[in-house]
Structure formats: C-alpha cells, structure tokens
mmCIF file of C-alpha atoms in Angstrom:
data_model
loop_
_atom_site.group_PDB
_atom_site.id
_atom_site.type_symbol
_atom_site.label_atom_id
_atom_site.label_comp_id
_atom_site.label_asym_id
_atom_site.label_seq_id
_atom_site.Cartn_x
_atom_site.Cartn_y
_atom_site.Cartn_z
ATOM 1 C CA MET A 3 34.895 27.016 -30.468
ATOM 2 C CA LYS A 4 32.529 24.823 -27.997
ATOM 3 C CA HIS A 5 34.142 21.742 -29.019
ATOM 4 C CA PHE A 6 37.618 23.083 -28.213
ATOM 5 C CA LEU A 7 36.313 24.408 -25.083
ATOM 6 C CA ARG A 8 34.740 21.146 -24.026
ATOM 7 C CA VAL A 9 38.251 19.395 -24.829
ATOM 8 C CA VAL A 10 40.025 21.601 -22.712
ATOM 9 C CA THR A 11 37.712 21.102 -19.819
ATOM 10 C CA GLN A 12 37.980 17.529 -20.128
ATOM 11 C CA PHE A 13 41.727 17.894 -20.025
ATOM 12 C CA PHE A 14 41.833 19.728 -16.767
ATOM 13 C CA VAL A 15 39.400 17.338 -15.211
ATOM 14 C CA PHE A 16 41.612 14.570 -16.075
ATOM 15 C CA LEU A 17 44.611 16.263 -14.958
ATOM 16 C CA TYR A 18 42.908 17.153 -11.716
ATOM 17 C CA CYS A 19 41.631 13.604 -11.015
ATOM 18 C CA LYS A 20 44.967 11.813 -12.003
ATOM 19 C CA CYS A 21 47.575 14.262 -10.700
ATOM 20 C CA LEU A 22 46.368 17.094 -8.311
ATOM 21 C CA TRP A 23 43.670 15.118 -6.541
ATOM 22 C CA ARG A 24 46.037 12.297 -5.775
ATOM 23 C CA GLY A 25 48.911 14.505 -4.732
ATOM 24 C CA LEU A 26 46.252 16.259 -2.170
ATOM 25 C CA LYS A 27 45.290 12.820 -0.878
ATOM 26 C CA PHE A 28 48.952 11.858 -0.227
ATOM 27 C CA VAL A 29 49.717 15.213 1.329
ATOM 28 C CA ALA A 30 46.356 14.672 3.733
ATOM 29 C CA ARG A 31 47.426 11.178 4.574
ATOM 30 C CA LYS A 32 50.937 12.523 5.527
ATOM 31 C CA PHE A 33 49.651 15.479 7.514
ATOM 32 C CA THR A 34 46.789 13.535 9.215
ATOM 33 C CA GLY A 35 48.216 10.161 9.398
ATOM 34 C CA ARG A 36 44.894 8.814 8.025
ATOM 35 C CA CYS A 37 43.842 7.398 4.832
ATOM 36 C CA GLU A 38 41.082 8.464 2.904
ATOM 37 C CA LEU A 39 38.588 5.908 4.079
ATOM 38 C CA GLN A 40 39.587 6.894 7.869
ATOM 39 C CA ARG A 41 38.956 10.542 7.047
ATOM 40 C CA ILE A 42 35.427 10.273 5.613
ATOM 41 C CA CYS A 43 34.595 7.581 8.455
ATOM 42 C CA TYR A 44 35.803 10.132 11.268
ATOM 43 C CA ASN A 45 34.372 13.408 9.581
ATOM 44 C CA ASN A 46 30.979 12.200 8.775
ATOM 45 C CA ASN A 47 28.153 10.704 10.736
ATOM 46 C CA HIS A 48 26.501 7.097 9.550
ATOM 47 C CA GLY A 49 24.200 7.863 6.947
ATOM 48 C CA ALA A 50 23.921 8.920 3.142
ATOM 49 C CA ARG A 51 26.690 11.729 3.517
ATOM 50 C CA ARG A 52 29.302 9.365 4.542
ATOM 51 C CA THR A 53 28.308 6.142 2.532
ATOM 52 C CA LEU A 54 28.173 8.328 -0.983
ATOM 53 C CA LYS A 55 31.720 9.279 -0.182
ATOM 54 C CA ILE A 56 33.030 5.838 0.796
ATOM 55 C CA GLU A 57 31.251 4.723 -2.158
ATOM 56 C CA SER A 58 32.898 7.231 -4.549
ATOM 57 C CA SER A 59 36.350 6.744 -2.827
ATOM 58 C CA LEU A 60 36.202 2.732 -3.393
ATOM 59 C CA ARG A 61 35.100 3.283 -7.070
ATOM 60 C CA TYR A 62 37.625 5.695 -8.193
ATOM 61 C CA SER A 63 40.448 3.937 -6.263
ATOM 62 C CA LYS A 64 43.359 2.381 -8.220
ATOM 63 C CA ASN A 65 43.361 -0.638 -6.237
ATOM 64 C CA GLU A 66 41.560 -3.545 -7.434
ATOM 65 C CA LEU A 67 40.756 -4.876 -3.893
ATOM 66 C CA LEU A 68 39.073 -1.525 -3.000
ATOM 67 C CA GLN A 69 37.246 -1.411 -6.385
ATOM 68 C CA SER A 70 35.762 -4.970 -5.897
ATOM 69 C CA ALA A 71 34.191 -4.247 -2.692
ATOM 70 C CA LEU A 72 31.341 -2.606 -4.298
ATOM 71 C CA SER A 73 30.334 -5.757 -5.577
ATOM 72 C CA VAL A 74 31.199 -8.227 -2.910
ATOM 73 C CA HIS A 75 28.671 -10.869 -1.596
ATOM 74 C CA PRO A 76 26.895 -9.540 1.567
ATOM 75 C CA ASP A 77 28.308 -12.682 3.401
ATOM 76 C CA LYS A 78 31.952 -11.668 2.407
ATOM 77 C CA VAL A 79 31.754 -7.954 3.923
ATOM 78 C CA GLU A 80 33.356 -8.672 7.051
ATOM 79 C CA LYS A 81 36.449 -10.414 5.357
ATOM 80 C CA THR A 82 36.506 -7.917 2.839
ATOM 81 C CA ILE A 83 36.882 -5.167 5.716
ATOM 82 C CA ASP A 84 39.526 -7.120 7.238
ATOM 83 C CA ASP A 85 41.556 -7.083 3.934
ATOM 84 C CA ILE A 86 40.944 -3.408 3.466
ATOM 85 C CA MET A 87 42.270 -2.412 6.973
ATOM 86 C CA ALA A 88 45.257 -4.912 6.321
ATOM 87 C CA LEU A 89 46.098 -3.337 3.105
ATOM 88 C CA LYS A 90 45.747 0.420 4.342
ATOM 89 C CA LYS A 91 48.192 -0.918 7.469
ATOM 90 C CA ILE A 92 45.285 -0.109 10.013
ATOM 91 C CA ASN A 93 45.393 -1.581 13.468
ATOM 92 C CA PRO A 94 41.984 -3.037 14.304
ATOM 93 C CA ASP A 95 42.807 -3.285 17.835
ATOM 94 C CA THR A 96 43.428 0.656 18.183
ATOM 95 C CA ASN A 97 40.718 1.659 15.354
ATOM 96 C CA PRO A 98 37.877 -0.847 16.404
ATOM 97 C CA GLN A 99 35.000 1.664 15.636
ATOM 98 C CA LEU A 100 36.528 2.175 11.795
ATOM 99 C CA GLY A 101 35.924 -1.528 11.115
ATOM 100 C CA ILE A 102 32.368 -1.310 12.365
ATOM 101 C CA SER A 103 31.475 1.788 10.384
ATOM 102 C CA LEU A 104 32.979 0.630 7.324
ATOM 103 C CA GLN A 105 31.294 -2.627 7.517
ATOM 104 C CA ALA A 106 27.773 -0.949 8.175
ATOM 105 C CA THR A 107 28.719 1.308 5.073
ATOM 106 C CA LEU A 108 29.646 -1.572 2.907
ATOM 107 C CA LEU A 109 26.569 -3.584 3.510
ATOM 108 C CA GLN A 110 24.536 -0.490 2.738
ATOM 109 C CA ILE A 111 26.201 -0.272 -0.641
ATOM 110 C CA VAL A 112 26.082 -4.005 -1.542
ATOM 111 C CA GLY A 113 22.530 -4.208 -0.153
ATOM 112 C CA TYR A 114 21.327 -1.641 -2.403
ATOM 113 C CA ARG A 115 22.786 -3.396 -5.619
ATOM 114 C CA SER A 116 20.986 -6.542 -4.293
ATOM 115 C CA LEU A 117 17.874 -4.435 -4.015
ATOM 116 C CA VAL A 118 17.875 -3.448 -7.300
ATOM 117 C CA ALA A 119 18.199 -6.762 -8.574
ATOM 118 C CA GLU A 120 15.384 -8.086 -6.444
ATOM 119 C CA VAL A 121 13.105 -5.021 -7.539
ATOM 120 C CA GLU A 122 14.248 -5.631 -11.361
ATOM 121 C CA LYS A 123 13.295 -9.333 -11.076
ATOM 122 C CA LEU A 124 9.826 -8.501 -9.768
ATOM 123 C CA ARG A 125 9.488 -5.862 -12.585
ATOM 124 C CA ARG A 126 10.274 -8.335 -15.286
ATOM 125 C CA GLU A 127 8.229 -11.181 -14.039
ATOM 126 C CA PRO A 128 4.657 -10.719 -16.031
ATOM 127 C CA TYR A 129 1.054 -11.150 -14.351
ATOM 128 C CA ASP A 130 0.118 -14.826 -15.042
ATOM 129 C CA CYS A 131 -3.567 -15.533 -14.584
ATOM 130 C CA GLU A 132 -2.621 -19.073 -14.578
ATOM 131 C CA ASN A 133 -0.385 -18.874 -11.603
ATOM 132 C CA PRO A 134 -2.338 -19.289 -8.329
ATOM 133 C CA GLU A 135 0.001 -16.995 -6.289
ATOM 134 C CA HIS A 136 -0.659 -14.015 -8.664
ATOM 135 C CA GLU A 137 -4.371 -14.534 -8.958
ATOM 136 C CA ASP A 138 -4.402 -14.918 -4.834
ATOM 137 C CA MET A 139 -2.610 -11.513 -4.891
ATOM 138 C CA LEU A 140 -4.992 -9.791 -6.872
ATOM 139 C CA MET A 141 -8.224 -11.180 -5.015
ATOM 140 C CA LYS A 142 -6.588 -9.777 -1.950
ATOM 141 C CA LEU A 143 -6.055 -6.459 -3.416
ATOM 142 C CA TRP A 144 -9.941 -6.383 -4.234
ATOM 143 C CA LYS A 145 -10.740 -7.689 -0.754
ATOM 144 C CA GLU A 146 -8.364 -4.814 0.897
ATOM 145 C CA LEU A 147 -9.873 -2.087 -1.133
ATOM 146 C CA ARG A 148 -13.654 -3.240 -1.753
ATOM 147 C CA PRO A 149 -14.237 -4.905 1.494
ATOM 148 C CA ASP A 150 -18.109 -4.460 1.459
ATOM 149 C CA ALA A 151 -18.407 -5.321 -2.362
ATOM 150 C CA PRO A 152 -17.890 -9.010 -3.479
ATOM 151 C CA LEU A 153 -16.451 -9.570 -6.962
ATOM 152 C CA THR A 154 -19.131 -10.964 -9.019
ATOM 153 C CA ALA A 155 -16.391 -12.442 -11.453
ATOM 154 C CA ARG A 156 -12.690 -12.556 -12.445
ATOM 155 C CA ILE A 157 -13.196 -10.756 -15.427
ATOM 156 C CA SER A 158 -15.609 -7.998 -14.562
ATOM 157 C CA LYS A 159 -15.995 -4.138 -14.837
ATOM 158 C CA GLN A 160 -15.855 -3.789 -11.076
ATOM 159 C CA TRP A 161 -11.941 -3.623 -11.448
ATOM 160 C CA CYS A 162 -12.933 -0.080 -12.504
ATOM 161 C CA GLU A 163 -14.071 0.711 -9.337
ATOM 162 C CA ILE A 164 -10.473 0.361 -7.884
ATOM 163 C CA GLY A 165 -8.953 2.084 -10.805
ATOM 164 C CA PHE A 166 -7.979 -0.497 -13.330
ATOM 165 C CA GLN A 167 -8.691 0.557 -17.115
ATOM 166 C CA GLY A 168 -10.685 -2.625 -18.028
ATOM 167 C CA SER A 169 -12.487 -5.836 -17.060
ATOM 168 C CA ASP A 170 -9.272 -7.637 -16.665
ATOM 169 C CA PRO A 171 -6.554 -5.884 -14.523
ATOM 170 C CA LYS A 172 -3.616 -8.302 -15.771
ATOM 171 C CA THR A 173 -3.461 -6.169 -18.923
ATOM 172 C CA ASP A 174 -2.611 -3.100 -16.772
ATOM 173 C CA PHE A 175 0.631 -4.781 -15.001
ATOM 174 C CA ARG A 176 2.185 -5.274 -18.558
ATOM 175 C CA GLY A 177 4.677 -2.289 -17.769
ATOM 176 C CA MET A 178 5.963 -2.795 -14.211
ATOM 177 C CA GLY A 179 5.186 -6.730 -13.964
ATOM 178 C CA LEU A 180 4.441 -8.018 -10.691
ATOM 179 C CA LEU A 181 6.210 -5.117 -8.932
ATOM 180 C CA GLY A 182 3.187 -2.880 -9.361
ATOM 181 C CA LEU A 183 0.752 -5.664 -7.754
ATOM 182 C CA HIS A 184 3.397 -6.091 -4.768
ATOM 183 C CA ASN A 185 3.230 -2.398 -4.132
ATOM 184 C CA LEU A 186 -0.192 -1.858 -4.527
ATOM 185 C CA LEU A 187 -1.271 -4.929 -2.148
ATOM 186 C CA TYR A 188 1.607 -3.373 0.307
ATOM 187 C CA PHE A 189 0.031 -0.035 0.471
ATOM 188 C CA ALA A 190 -3.622 -1.443 0.944
ATOM 189 C CA GLU A 191 -2.491 -4.001 3.538
ATOM 190 C CA HIS A 192 -0.094 -2.028 5.569
ATOM 191 C CA ASP A 193 -1.849 1.338 5.346
ATOM 192 C CA LYS A 194 -5.353 0.451 4.751
ATOM 193 C CA THR A 195 -6.993 3.783 5.926
ATOM 194 C CA THR A 196 -4.921 5.914 3.794
ATOM 195 C CA ALA A 197 -5.348 3.622 0.655
ATOM 196 C CA LEU A 198 -9.201 3.428 1.183
ATOM 197 C CA GLN A 199 -9.301 7.247 1.857
ATOM 198 C CA MET A 200 -7.376 7.952 -1.435
ATOM 199 C CA LEU A 201 -9.334 5.543 -3.342
ATOM 200 C CA HIS A 202 -12.491 7.380 -2.400
ATOM 201 C CA ASP A 203 -11.025 10.852 -3.202
ATOM 202 C CA SER A 204 -9.906 9.468 -6.707
ATOM 203 C CA LEU A 205 -13.492 8.672 -7.448
ATOM 204 C CA GLN A 206 -14.650 12.160 -6.660
ATOM 205 C CA PRO A 207 -14.985 14.804 -9.704
ATOM 206 C CA LYS A 208 -14.427 17.457 -7.226
ATOM 207 C CA HIS A 209 -13.337 17.293 -3.507
ATOM 208 C CA LYS A 210 -12.947 20.140 -0.960
ATOM 209 C CA TYR A 211 -9.626 20.000 0.289
ATOM 210 C CA GLY A 212 -10.052 21.189 3.780
ATOM 211 C CA SER A 213 -12.690 18.211 4.513
ATOM 212 C CA GLN A 214 -10.219 15.538 4.764
ATOM 213 C CA ARG A 215 -8.977 14.868 7.908
ATOM 214 C CA PHE A 216 -5.947 12.865 5.835
ATOM 215 C CA PHE A 217 -4.270 16.376 5.381
ATOM 216 C CA SER A 218 -4.834 17.771 8.943
ATOM 217 C CA THR A 219 -1.388 17.472 10.057
ATOM 218 C CA GLU A 220 -0.174 20.423 7.945
ATOM 219 C CA ILE A 221 -3.256 22.592 6.968
ATOM 220 C CA ASN A 222 -5.901 23.059 9.599
ATOM 221 C CA LYS A 223 -9.602 22.181 8.557
ATOM 222 C CA PRO A 224 -10.993 26.071 9.422
ATOM 223 C CA GLU A 225 -8.341 27.511 7.381
ATOM 224 C CA TRP A 226 -9.328 25.666 4.387
ATOM 225 C CA GLU A 227 -12.892 25.819 5.011
ATOM 226 C CA GLN A 228 -12.787 29.611 5.119
ATOM 227 C CA LYS A 229 -10.955 29.771 1.799
ATOM 228 C CA ASN A 230 -13.614 27.480 0.402
ATOM 229 C CA ILE A 231 -11.391 25.998 -2.324
ATOM 230 C CA ASP A 232 -12.430 23.065 -4.561
ATOM 231 C CA LYS A 233 -9.761 20.911 -6.004
ATOM 232 C CA ALA A 234 -10.259 18.493 -8.722
ATOM 233 C CA ILE A 235 -9.302 14.727 -8.204
ATOM 234 C CA GLY A 236 -10.392 12.339 -10.517
ATOM 235 C CA TYR A 237 -7.861 9.788 -11.128
ATOM 236 C CA SER A 238 -7.457 5.882 -11.459
ATOM 237 C CA PHE A 239 -6.362 4.815 -8.274
ATOM 238 C CA ALA A 240 -4.680 1.404 -9.402
ATOM 239 C CA ILE A 241 -3.259 2.844 -12.775
ATOM 240 C CA VAL A 242 -1.816 5.858 -10.702
ATOM 241 C CA GLY A 243 -0.353 3.384 -8.197
ATOM 242 C CA ILE A 244 1.410 1.414 -11.370
ATOM 243 C CA ASN A 245 2.741 4.670 -12.775
ATOM 244 C CA ILE A 246 4.043 5.677 -9.137
ATOM 245 C CA THR A 247 5.705 2.182 -9.021
ATOM 246 C CA ASP A 248 7.572 3.111 -12.350
ATOM 247 C CA LEU A 249 8.601 6.379 -10.686
ATOM 248 C CA ALA A 250 9.964 4.687 -7.643
ATOM 249 C CA TYR A 251 11.802 2.119 -10.062
ATOM 250 C CA SER A 252 13.493 4.874 -11.951
ATOM 251 C CA LEU A 253 14.571 6.574 -8.842
ATOM 252 C CA MET A 254 15.891 3.431 -7.785
ATOM 253 C CA VAL A 255 17.886 2.483 -10.950
ATOM 254 C CA SER A 256 19.155 5.899 -11.299
ATOM 255 C CA GLY A 257 20.735 5.901 -7.854
ATOM 256 C CA ALA A 258 18.649 8.974 -6.766
ATOM 257 C CA LEU A 259 17.030 6.760 -4.111
ATOM 258 C CA LYS A 260 20.366 6.291 -2.386
ATOM 259 C CA THR A 261 20.163 9.243 -0.295
ATOM 260 C CA HIS A 262 16.999 8.197 1.349
ATOM 261 C CA LEU A 263 17.792 4.625 1.765
ATOM 262 C CA TYR A 264 21.272 4.977 3.017
ATOM 263 C CA ASN A 265 19.827 7.482 5.606
ATOM 264 C CA VAL A 266 16.713 5.159 6.780
ATOM 265 C CA ALA A 267 18.472 1.687 6.521
ATOM 266 C CA PRO A 268 21.248 1.083 9.079
ATOM 267 C CA GLU A 269 22.894 -1.811 7.144
ATOM 268 C CA MET A 270 21.329 -3.439 3.952
ATOM 269 C CA PRO A 271 18.085 -1.987 2.795
ATOM 270 C CA SER A 272 15.215 -4.422 2.006
ATOM 271 C CA LEU A 273 12.301 -4.888 -0.312
ATOM 272 C CA GLN A 274 10.170 -3.325 2.817
ATOM 273 C CA HIS A 275 12.127 -0.190 2.474
ATOM 274 C CA PHE A 276 11.206 0.016 -1.133
ATOM 275 C CA GLN A 277 7.735 -0.310 -0.614
ATOM 276 C CA GLN A 278 7.268 1.920 2.060
ATOM 277 C CA THR A 279 8.905 4.602 -0.033
ATOM 278 C CA PHE A 280 6.256 3.606 -2.546
ATOM 279 C CA CYS A 281 3.588 4.295 0.129
ATOM 280 C CA TYR A 282 4.946 7.514 0.759
ATOM 281 C CA LEU A 283 5.157 8.630 -2.970
ATOM 282 C CA MET A 284 1.475 7.520 -3.402
ATOM 283 C CA GLN A 285 0.476 9.846 -0.472
ATOM 284 C CA GLU A 286 2.611 12.716 -1.566
ATOM 285 C CA PHE A 287 1.503 12.651 -5.082
ATOM 286 C CA HIS A 288 -1.920 12.515 -3.820
ATOM 287 C CA ARG A 289 -1.084 15.848 -1.996
ATOM 288 C CA PHE A 290 0.634 17.372 -4.949
ATOM 289 C CA TRP A 291 -2.288 16.261 -7.367
ATOM 290 C CA ILE A 292 -4.502 18.338 -5.454
ATOM 291 C CA GLU A 293 -2.265 21.414 -5.161
ATOM 292 C CA GLU A 294 -1.633 21.448 -8.691
ATOM 293 C CA ASP A 295 -5.495 21.351 -9.609
ATOM 294 C CA PRO A 296 -5.621 19.895 -12.859
ATOM 295 C CA SER A 297 -8.466 20.324 -15.255
ATOM 296 C CA ASP A 298 -8.879 16.632 -16.117
ATOM 297 C CA ILE A 299 -6.617 13.371 -16.252
ATOM 298 C CA MET A 300 -5.277 14.594 -19.722
ATOM 299 C CA GLU A 301 -2.857 16.582 -17.103
ATOM 300 C CA PHE A 302 -1.534 13.669 -15.547
ATOM 301 C CA ASN A 303 1.741 13.484 -17.384
ATOM 302 C CA ARG A 304 2.462 17.235 -16.653
ATOM 303 C CA VAL A 305 1.919 16.636 -13.031
ATOM 304 C CA ARG A 306 3.523 13.438 -12.518
ATOM 305 C CA SER A 307 6.985 14.983 -14.289
ATOM 306 C CA LYS A 308 6.549 18.060 -12.092
ATOM 307 C CA PHE A 309 6.372 15.669 -8.787
ATOM 308 C CA HIS A 310 9.062 13.766 -10.173
ATOM 309 C CA ARG A 311 11.516 16.804 -10.429
ATOM 310 C CA ARG A 312 10.277 17.606 -6.654
ATOM 311 C CA ILE A 313 11.283 14.589 -5.354
ATOM 312 C CA LEU A 314 14.648 14.465 -7.279
ATOM 313 C CA ARG A 315 15.647 18.029 -5.841
ATOM 314 C CA GLN A 316 14.954 16.813 -2.277
ATOM 315 C CA LEU A 317 17.083 13.729 -2.845
ATOM 316 C CA LYS A 318 20.041 15.908 -3.942
ATOM 317 C CA ASN A 319 20.406 16.710 -0.191
ATOM 318 C CA PRO A 320 22.644 13.908 1.295
ATOM 319 C CA ASP A 321 20.836 14.584 4.647
ATOM 320 C CA MET A 322 17.231 13.940 3.065
ATOM 321 C CA ALA A 323 14.998 11.202 4.241
ATOM 322 C CA LEU A 324 11.633 10.624 2.729
ATOM 323 C CA CYS A 325 9.893 10.269 6.059
ATOM 324 C CA PRO A 326 6.864 8.198 5.729
ATOM 325 C CA HIS A 327 3.460 10.069 7.359
ATOM 326 C CA PHE A 328 1.397 6.975 6.533
ATOM 327 C CA SER A 329 0.000 5.686 10.027
ATOM 328 C CA ALA A 330 0.605 2.116 9.619
ATOM 329 C CA SER A 331 4.476 2.482 8.876
ATOM 330 C CA ASN A 332 6.590 0.203 10.894
ATOM 331 C CA LEU A 333 9.727 1.963 9.332
ATOM 332 C CA HIS A 334 11.680 3.402 12.372
ATOM 333 C CA LEU A 335 13.743 6.421 10.868
ATOM 334 C CA VAL A 336 16.526 7.066 13.250
ATOM 335 C CA ASN A 337 18.813 10.134 13.088
ATOM 336 C CA LEU A 338 22.128 8.132 13.116
#
C-alpha cells in the first residue's frame, strides 16, 4: 500500500512539474508581460531569497542555455546574461536593472560552485611536514596561541597545550587536510582575543559562565553571578577546530550554506567568507557547549549533532545570515 501511494504521489508531482506548472508559467507571462526570471528579480530583493529562486528556475528549465548558465565560467557571466536577455526577448535599454540583478545573482551561483571546489582542494591536500609552507603555518599557529611559551621542539607534548592529541599535530589534520590548519590559523590571526579566550576556557575543568566578558553582549555579569551557575568546559581546542571545520565543510557541500553566503556576499563568495563563517561557528559552538553543560568530553558527538541541527534550522530561513560577532571581523554584512 505504501509503495502504491508513493507511486501515485510521484505521478502527480511529475504531472504538476511537466504540465500544470508550465501552464501556470505561460499564463503568468501572458498576464504580466514578464518572464519568470523577470518576475523573480522584480518581486525579490537581492540576497538568498532571490538567488535561490533564480538558481531553481535555471536548473529546471528545458532550455540548454539556461541550464548551462549555472556552470559558466565567471569571466563569461556577462556574455551569458546578454544571451539570456536575447533569448527571452528582453530589451536591455528598457530593462537596465534586470541585467545588473541577473549578473550579480549568477556571479553568486557560479562563485559558490568555485568556492566549493577551492575548499575541497584544501581539504584533499594532506599536511606534509616536508613542505616548508605547511610547517610555517603550523609554527605561526603556535606563536599566535602561545605567544609567551616558545616551542622546545617540533615533536613535543607542548602541542597538547593548544588542543592537539599528540606530540605531532600532522596526524590530527588527516580528516580535513590543510583546510583545518587554514581555518585555525585564520581564527588565531584575525580574532586573536576571542581565540585565546576560548583556548583558556577549554583548558578549564570548570568555568563560571558569568565571569567572562566574552558573553557580555547577551547575558549581563550580575545576573549570572547571582545564579552562581558553574558550567563544564574541558575540550581540546585544536581538535574541536578541526571538527567544526568538518561541520562547516558539510554545510558547504550540502548547499545549506548558500542561504548565508548569498545574503552576505554581494557577488562571488570567497574563501574569506567561508573562514569567517568558521570563526562564527567556533564561537557559537563554544557558547552552545557551555549551555549544554556536558558531564565530560565523551558527550562531544551528542552536543555537536545537536548544534549542527540548530544551524541547519537557522539556514532554512532564506533571509538568514550567520552574522559574526567576533571583534576583528572585516566582513561587512549589508542588508541588500
């Protein structure tokens, strides 16, 4: 019975997509005098709400030119827009804003694809201790997080002080490759105060929530001092950073991060947008970890899964932007 109902449902969905929906589009164009792309651009402000609709319209179009526009090279976006305008018989002189809107939107779409490829390349590149550039990045990470404690040796138990599992951090980068190191170093360099505070907190077995100015933007100190609530911390900073890199990567590959990036990047999203999203996720996970008050690190997977679900729920809102709160962020979020 369930199989029968599934087949019937699929049939009606197919019928709607192939017949009724196309019929409605035809009627709408005759009634408004505008094609679907025009209606989307004129009825939605710039951002994820508009870009996601344009992306869907191009993907499910029967026209090969419109479908191929999703994978065009960024340098050919302008010509592609001209071709689309010609195909839809839209006069660019009487619709100048449409061409500008479509170009910005298409740059977001192809830029996201390029960013996924760039992030994937970093993830697939393994850490190589024979590579001077890799070693230099690792040494910079130590200096940023432990400025007053010189590293006594390349292979040293000191690495555990910043949250690595053993004497040689290279083994911890296996899952996320260079992407994990890039993100940790970006966080340490661009928001050093927050990174150092989080590292300090992570090393504490118990931590009074209200004593940190780090959270003062949302919860005032006297309120928490009055409640006198102790919260468990105790996690490995670097390992958590690599794990949150994996979370950010999964959001990126699944397409869930499109909502955020389409709302904050006026045109092509860059690696910097991804790295600043990572910084935001690190800070929010730290807050979330304290709120959950886990008994020990063995609860990490449970807390991480719950945090992941929270972020996914937020990103289902097409108007959502994961606004960074970290002080050193130079990502200017604009309500476009």
